mmCIF file of N, CA and C in Angstrom:
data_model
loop_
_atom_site.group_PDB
_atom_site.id
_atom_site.type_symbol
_atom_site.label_atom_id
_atom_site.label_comp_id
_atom_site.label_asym_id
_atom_site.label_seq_id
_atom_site.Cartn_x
_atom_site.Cartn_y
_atom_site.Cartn_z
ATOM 1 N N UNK H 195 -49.959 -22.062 2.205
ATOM 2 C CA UNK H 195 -49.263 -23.126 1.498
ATOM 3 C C UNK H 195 -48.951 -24.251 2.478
ATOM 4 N N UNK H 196 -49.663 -25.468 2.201
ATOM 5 C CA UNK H 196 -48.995 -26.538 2.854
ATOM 6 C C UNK H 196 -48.139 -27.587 2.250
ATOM 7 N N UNK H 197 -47.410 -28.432 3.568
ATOM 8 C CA UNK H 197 -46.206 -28.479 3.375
ATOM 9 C C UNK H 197 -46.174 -29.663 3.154
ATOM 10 N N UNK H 198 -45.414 -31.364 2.463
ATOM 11 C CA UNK H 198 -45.730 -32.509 2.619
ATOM 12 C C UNK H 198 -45.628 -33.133 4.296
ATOM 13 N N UNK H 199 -45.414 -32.633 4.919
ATOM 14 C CA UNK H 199 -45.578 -32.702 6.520
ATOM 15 C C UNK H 199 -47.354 -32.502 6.599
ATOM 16 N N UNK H 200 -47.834 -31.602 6.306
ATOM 17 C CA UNK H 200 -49.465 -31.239 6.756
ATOM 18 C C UNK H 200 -50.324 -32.346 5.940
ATOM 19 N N UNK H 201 -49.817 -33.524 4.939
ATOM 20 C CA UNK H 201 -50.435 -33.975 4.322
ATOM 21 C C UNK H 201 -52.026 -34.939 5.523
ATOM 22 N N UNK H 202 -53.048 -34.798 4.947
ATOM 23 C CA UNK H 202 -53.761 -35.694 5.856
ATOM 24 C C UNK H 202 -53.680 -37.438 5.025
ATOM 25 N N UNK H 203 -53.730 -38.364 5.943
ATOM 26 C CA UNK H 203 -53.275 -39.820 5.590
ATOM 27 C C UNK H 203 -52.235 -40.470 5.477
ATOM 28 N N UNK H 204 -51.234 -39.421 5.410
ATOM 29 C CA UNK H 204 -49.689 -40.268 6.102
ATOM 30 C C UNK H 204 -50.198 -40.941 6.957
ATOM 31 N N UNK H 205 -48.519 -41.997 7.043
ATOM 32 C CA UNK H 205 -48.797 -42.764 8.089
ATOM 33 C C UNK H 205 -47.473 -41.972 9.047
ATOM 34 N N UNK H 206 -48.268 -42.814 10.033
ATOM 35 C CA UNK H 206 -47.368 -42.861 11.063
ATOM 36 C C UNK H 206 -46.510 -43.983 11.777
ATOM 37 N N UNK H 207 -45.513 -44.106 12.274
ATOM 38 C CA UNK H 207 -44.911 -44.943 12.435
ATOM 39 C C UNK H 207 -44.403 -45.090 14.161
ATOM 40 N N UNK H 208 -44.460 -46.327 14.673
ATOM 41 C CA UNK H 208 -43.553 -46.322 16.185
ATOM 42 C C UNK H 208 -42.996 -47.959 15.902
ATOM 43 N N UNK H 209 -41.642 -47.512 15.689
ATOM 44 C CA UNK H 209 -41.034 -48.777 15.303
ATOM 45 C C UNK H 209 -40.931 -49.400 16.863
ATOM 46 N N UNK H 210 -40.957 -50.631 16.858
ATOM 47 C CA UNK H 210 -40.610 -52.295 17.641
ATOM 48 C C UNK H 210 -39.179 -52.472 17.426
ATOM 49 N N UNK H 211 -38.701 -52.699 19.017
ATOM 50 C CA UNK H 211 -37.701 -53.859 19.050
ATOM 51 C C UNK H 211 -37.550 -54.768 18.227
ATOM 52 N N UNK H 212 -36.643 -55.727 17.898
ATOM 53 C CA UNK H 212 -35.780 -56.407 17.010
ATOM 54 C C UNK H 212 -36.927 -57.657 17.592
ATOM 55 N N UNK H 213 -37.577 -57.947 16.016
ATOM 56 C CA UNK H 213 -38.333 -59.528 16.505
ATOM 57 C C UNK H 213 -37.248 -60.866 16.555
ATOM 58 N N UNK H 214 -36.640 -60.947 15.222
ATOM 59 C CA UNK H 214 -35.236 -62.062 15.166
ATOM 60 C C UNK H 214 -34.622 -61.253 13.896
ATOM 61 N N UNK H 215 -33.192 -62.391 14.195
ATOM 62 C CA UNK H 215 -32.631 -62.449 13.165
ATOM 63 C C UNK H 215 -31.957 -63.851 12.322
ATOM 64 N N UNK H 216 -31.970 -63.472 11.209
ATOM 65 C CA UNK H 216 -32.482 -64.929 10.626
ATOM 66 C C UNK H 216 -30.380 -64.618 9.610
ATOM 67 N N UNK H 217 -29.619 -65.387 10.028
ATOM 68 C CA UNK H 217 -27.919 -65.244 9.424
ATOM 69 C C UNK H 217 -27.700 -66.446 8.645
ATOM 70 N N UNK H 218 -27.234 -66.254 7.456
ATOM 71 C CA UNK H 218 -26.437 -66.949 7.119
ATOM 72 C C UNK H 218 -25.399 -66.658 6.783
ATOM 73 N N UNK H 219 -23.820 -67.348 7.035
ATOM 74 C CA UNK H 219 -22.978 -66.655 6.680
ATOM 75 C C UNK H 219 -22.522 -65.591 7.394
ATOM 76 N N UNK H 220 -22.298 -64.510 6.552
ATOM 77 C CA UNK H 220 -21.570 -62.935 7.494
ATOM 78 C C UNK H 220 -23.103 -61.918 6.466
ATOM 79 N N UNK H 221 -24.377 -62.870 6.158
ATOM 80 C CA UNK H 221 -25.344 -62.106 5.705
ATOM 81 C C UNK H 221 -26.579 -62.205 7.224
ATOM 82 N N UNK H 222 -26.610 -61.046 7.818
ATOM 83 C CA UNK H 222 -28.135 -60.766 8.408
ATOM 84 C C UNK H 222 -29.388 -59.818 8.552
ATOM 85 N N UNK H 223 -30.129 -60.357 8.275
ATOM 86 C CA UNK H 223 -31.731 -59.790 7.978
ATOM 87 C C UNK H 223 -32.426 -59.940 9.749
ATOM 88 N N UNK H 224 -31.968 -58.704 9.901
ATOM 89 C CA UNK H 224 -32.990 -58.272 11.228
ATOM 90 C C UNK H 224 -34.745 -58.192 11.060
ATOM 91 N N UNK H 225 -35.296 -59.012 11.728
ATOM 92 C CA UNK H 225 -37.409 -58.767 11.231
ATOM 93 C C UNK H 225 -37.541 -57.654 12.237
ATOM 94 N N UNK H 226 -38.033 -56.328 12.057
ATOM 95 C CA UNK H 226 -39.049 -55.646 13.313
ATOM 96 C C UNK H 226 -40.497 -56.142 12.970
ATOM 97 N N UNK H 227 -41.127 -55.810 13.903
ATOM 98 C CA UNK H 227 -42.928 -56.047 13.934
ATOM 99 C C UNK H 227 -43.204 -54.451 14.227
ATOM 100 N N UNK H 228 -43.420 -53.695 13.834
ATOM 101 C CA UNK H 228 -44.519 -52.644 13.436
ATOM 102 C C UNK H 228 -45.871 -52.267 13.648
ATOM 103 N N UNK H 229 -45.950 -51.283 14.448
ATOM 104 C CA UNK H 229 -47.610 -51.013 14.893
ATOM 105 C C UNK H 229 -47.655 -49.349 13.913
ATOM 106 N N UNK H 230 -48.546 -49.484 13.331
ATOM 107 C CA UNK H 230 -48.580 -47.932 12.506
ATOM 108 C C UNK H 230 -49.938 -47.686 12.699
ATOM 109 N N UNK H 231 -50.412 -46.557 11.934
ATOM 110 C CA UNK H 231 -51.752 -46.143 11.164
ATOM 111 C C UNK H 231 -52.082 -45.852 10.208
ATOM 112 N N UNK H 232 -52.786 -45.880 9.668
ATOM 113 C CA UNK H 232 -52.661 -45.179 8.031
ATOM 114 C C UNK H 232 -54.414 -44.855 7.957
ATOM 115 N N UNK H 233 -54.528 -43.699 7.733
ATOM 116 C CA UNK H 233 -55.388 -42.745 7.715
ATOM 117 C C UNK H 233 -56.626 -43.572 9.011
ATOM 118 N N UNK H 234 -55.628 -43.256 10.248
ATOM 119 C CA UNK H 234 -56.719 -43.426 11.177
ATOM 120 C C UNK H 234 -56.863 -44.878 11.806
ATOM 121 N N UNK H 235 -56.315 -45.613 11.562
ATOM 122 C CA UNK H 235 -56.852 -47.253 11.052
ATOM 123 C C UNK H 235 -55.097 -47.969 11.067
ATOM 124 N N UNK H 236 -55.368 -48.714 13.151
ATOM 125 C CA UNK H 236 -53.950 -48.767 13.280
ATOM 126 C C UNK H 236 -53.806 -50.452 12.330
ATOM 127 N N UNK H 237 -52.680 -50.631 11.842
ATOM 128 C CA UNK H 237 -52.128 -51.769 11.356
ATOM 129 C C UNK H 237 -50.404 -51.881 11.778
ATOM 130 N N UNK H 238 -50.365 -53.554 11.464
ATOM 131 C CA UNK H 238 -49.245 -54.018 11.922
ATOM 132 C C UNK H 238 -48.412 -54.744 10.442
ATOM 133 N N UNK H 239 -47.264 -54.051 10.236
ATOM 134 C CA UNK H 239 -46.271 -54.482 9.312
ATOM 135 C C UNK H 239 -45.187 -54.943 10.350
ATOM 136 N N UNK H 240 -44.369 -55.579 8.940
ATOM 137 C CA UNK H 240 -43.155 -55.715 8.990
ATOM 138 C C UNK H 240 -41.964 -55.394 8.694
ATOM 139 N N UNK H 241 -41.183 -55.109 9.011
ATOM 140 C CA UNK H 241 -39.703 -54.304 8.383
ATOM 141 C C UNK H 241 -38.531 -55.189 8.211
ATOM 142 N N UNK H 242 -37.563 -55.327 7.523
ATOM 143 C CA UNK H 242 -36.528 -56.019 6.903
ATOM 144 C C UNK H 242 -35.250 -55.313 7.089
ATOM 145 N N UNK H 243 -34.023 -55.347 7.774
ATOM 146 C CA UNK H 243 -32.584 -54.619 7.989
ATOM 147 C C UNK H 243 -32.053 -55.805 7.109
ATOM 148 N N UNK H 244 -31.089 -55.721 5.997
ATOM 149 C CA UNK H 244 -30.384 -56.555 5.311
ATOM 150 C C UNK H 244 -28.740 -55.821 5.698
ATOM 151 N N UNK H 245 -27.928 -56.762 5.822
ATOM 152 C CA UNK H 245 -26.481 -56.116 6.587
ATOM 153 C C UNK H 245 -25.856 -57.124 5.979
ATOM 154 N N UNK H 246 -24.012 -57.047 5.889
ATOM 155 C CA UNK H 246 -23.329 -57.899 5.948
ATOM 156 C C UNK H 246 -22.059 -57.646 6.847
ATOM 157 N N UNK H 247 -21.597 -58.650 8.270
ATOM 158 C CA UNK H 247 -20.549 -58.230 9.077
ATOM 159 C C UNK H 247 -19.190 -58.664 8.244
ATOM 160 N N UNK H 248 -18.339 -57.919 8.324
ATOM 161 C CA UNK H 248 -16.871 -58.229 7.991
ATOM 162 C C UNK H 248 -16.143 -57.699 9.151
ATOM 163 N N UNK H 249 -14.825 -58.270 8.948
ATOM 164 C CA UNK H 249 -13.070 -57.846 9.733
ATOM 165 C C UNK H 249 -12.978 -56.328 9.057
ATOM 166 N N UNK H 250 -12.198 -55.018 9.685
ATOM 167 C CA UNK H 250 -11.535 -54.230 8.938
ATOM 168 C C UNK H 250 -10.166 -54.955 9.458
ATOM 169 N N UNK H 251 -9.049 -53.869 8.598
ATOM 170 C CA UNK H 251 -7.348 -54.449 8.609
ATOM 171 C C UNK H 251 -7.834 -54.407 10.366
ATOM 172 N N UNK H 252 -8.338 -53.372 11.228
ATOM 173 C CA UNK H 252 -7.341 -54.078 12.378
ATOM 174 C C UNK H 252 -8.250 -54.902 13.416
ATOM 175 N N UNK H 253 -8.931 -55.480 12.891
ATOM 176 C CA UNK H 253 -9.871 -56.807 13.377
ATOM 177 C C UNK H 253 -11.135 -56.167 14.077
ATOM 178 N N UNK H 254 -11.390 -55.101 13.978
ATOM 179 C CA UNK H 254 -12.584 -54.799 14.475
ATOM 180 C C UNK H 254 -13.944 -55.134 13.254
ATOM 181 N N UNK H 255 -15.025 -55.584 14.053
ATOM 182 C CA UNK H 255 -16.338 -56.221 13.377
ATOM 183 C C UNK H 255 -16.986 -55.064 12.482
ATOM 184 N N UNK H 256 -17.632 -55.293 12.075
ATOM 185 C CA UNK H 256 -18.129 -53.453 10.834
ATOM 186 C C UNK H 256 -19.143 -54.647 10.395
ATOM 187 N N UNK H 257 -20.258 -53.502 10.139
ATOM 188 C CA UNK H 257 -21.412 -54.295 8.778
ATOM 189 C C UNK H 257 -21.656 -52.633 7.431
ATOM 190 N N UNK H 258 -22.390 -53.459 6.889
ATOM 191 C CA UNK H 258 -22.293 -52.856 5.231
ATOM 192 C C UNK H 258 -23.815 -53.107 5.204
ATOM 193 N N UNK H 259 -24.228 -52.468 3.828
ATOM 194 C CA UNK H 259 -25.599 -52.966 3.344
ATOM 195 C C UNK H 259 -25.168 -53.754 1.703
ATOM 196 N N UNK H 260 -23.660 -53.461 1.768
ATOM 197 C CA UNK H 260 -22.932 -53.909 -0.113
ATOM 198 C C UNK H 260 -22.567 -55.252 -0.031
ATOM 199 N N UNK H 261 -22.731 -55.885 -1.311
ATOM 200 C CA UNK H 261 -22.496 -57.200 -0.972
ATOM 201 C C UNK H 261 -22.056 -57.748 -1.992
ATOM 202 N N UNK H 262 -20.699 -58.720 -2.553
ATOM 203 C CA UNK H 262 -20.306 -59.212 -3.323
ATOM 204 C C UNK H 262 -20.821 -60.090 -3.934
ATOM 205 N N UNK H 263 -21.206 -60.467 -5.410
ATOM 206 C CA UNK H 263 -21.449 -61.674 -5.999
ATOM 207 C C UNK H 263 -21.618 -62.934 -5.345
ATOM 208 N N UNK H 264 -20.276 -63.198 -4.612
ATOM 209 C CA UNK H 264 -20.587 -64.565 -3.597
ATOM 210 C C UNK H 264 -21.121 -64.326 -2.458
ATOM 211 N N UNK H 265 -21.495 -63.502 -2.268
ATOM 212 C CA UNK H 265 -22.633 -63.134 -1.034
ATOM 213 C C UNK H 265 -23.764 -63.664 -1.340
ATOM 214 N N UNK H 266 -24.223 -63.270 -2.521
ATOM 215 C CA UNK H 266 -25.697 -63.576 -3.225
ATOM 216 C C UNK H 266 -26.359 -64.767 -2.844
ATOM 217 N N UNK H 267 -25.509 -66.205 -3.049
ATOM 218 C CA UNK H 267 -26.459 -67.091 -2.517
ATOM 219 C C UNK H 267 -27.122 -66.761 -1.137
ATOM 220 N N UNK H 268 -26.210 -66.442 0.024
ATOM 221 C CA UNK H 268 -26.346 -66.713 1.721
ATOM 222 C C UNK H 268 -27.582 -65.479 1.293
ATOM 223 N N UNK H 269 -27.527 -64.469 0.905
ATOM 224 C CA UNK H 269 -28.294 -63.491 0.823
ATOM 225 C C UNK H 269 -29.565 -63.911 0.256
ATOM 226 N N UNK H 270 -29.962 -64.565 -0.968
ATOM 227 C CA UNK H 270 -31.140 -65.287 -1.568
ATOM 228 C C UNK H 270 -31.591 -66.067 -0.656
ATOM 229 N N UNK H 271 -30.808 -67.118 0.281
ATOM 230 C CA UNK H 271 -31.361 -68.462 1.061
ATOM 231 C C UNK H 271 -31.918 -67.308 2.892
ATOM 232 N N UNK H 272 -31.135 -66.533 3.148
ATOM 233 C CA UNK H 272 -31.713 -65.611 4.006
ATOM 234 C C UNK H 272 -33.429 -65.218 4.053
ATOM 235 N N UNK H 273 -32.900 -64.473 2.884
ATOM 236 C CA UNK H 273 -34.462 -63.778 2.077
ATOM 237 C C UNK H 273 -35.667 -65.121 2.490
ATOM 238 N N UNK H 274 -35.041 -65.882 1.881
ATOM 239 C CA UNK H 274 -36.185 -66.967 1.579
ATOM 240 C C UNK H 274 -36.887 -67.278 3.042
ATOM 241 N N UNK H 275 -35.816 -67.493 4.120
ATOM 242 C CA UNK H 275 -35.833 -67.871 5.146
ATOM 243 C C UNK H 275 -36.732 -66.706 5.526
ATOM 244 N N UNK H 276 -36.457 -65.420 5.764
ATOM 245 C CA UNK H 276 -37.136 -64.911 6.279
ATOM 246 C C UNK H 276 -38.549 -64.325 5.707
ATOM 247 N N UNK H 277 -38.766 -64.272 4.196
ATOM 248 C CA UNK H 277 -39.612 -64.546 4.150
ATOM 249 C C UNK H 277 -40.914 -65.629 4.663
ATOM 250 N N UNK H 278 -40.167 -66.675 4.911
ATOM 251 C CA UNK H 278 -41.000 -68.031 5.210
ATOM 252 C C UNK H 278 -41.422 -66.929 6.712
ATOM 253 N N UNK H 279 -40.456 -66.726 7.818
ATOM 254 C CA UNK H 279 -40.865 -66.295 9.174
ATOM 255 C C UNK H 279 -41.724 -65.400 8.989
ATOM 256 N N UNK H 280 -42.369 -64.062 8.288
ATOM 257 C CA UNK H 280 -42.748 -63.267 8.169
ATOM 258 C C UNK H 280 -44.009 -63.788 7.809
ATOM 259 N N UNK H 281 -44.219 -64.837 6.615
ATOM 260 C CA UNK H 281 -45.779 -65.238 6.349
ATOM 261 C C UNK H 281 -46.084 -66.438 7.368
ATOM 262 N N UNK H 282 -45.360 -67.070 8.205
ATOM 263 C CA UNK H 282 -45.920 -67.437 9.400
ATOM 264 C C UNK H 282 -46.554 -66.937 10.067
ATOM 265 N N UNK H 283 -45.572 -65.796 10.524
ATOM 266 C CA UNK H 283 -46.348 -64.813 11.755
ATOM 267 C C UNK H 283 -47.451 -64.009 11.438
ATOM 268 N N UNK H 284 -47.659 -63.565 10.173
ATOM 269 C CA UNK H 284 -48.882 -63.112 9.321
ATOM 270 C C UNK H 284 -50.153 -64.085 9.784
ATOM 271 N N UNK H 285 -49.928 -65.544 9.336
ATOM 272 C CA UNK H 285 -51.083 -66.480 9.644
ATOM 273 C C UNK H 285 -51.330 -66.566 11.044
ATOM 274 N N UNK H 286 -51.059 -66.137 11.968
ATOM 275 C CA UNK H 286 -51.040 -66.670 13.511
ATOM 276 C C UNK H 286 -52.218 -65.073 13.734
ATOM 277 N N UNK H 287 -53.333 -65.646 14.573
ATOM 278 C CA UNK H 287 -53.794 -63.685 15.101
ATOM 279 C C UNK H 287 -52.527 -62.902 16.175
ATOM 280 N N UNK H 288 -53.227 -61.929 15.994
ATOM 281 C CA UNK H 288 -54.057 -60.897 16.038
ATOM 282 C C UNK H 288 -54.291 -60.846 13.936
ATOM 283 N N UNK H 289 -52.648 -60.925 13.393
ATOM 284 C CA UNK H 289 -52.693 -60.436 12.214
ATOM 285 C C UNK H 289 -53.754 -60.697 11.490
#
């Protein structure tokens, strides 16, 4: 009996250092750059961290992945932003 571990064609993964981060607000979207394989056949993605930093009561910094209604814009204009960085770096080689 095999196991979803023995599957053949997973990928594999070796995540990258932090490429940028793109803030608006107390909203930030960390980019990694990504070297994987997938059945044999290395390729390069991208990965997305979405966070938001706040105060707790006794002033220490904290982030979340939850985000209030008025978050939403900084969070939409983020996105956008980093979308735009991501299909840049797509057009440039090696990609």
């Amino acid at each position: 009996m095999s196991s979803s571990h023995d599957q053949v064609g997973t990928d594999t993964v070796t995540p990258n250092p932090l490429l940028r981060t793109i803030t608006c607000g107390s909203v930030q979207l960390s980019i990694f750059e990504n070297e994987g394989q997938r059945q044999g056949t290395p390729r390069m993605y991208y990965t997305v961290k979405v966070s938001r930093s706040y105060r707790d009561t006794d002033g220490n910094w904290n982030y979340t992945n939850s985000f209030y209604k008025s978050h939403l814009p900084q969070l939409l204009y983020a996105c956008q932003k980093t979308l735009e960085y991501i299909e840049a770096a797509e057009s440039q080689p090696p990609f």
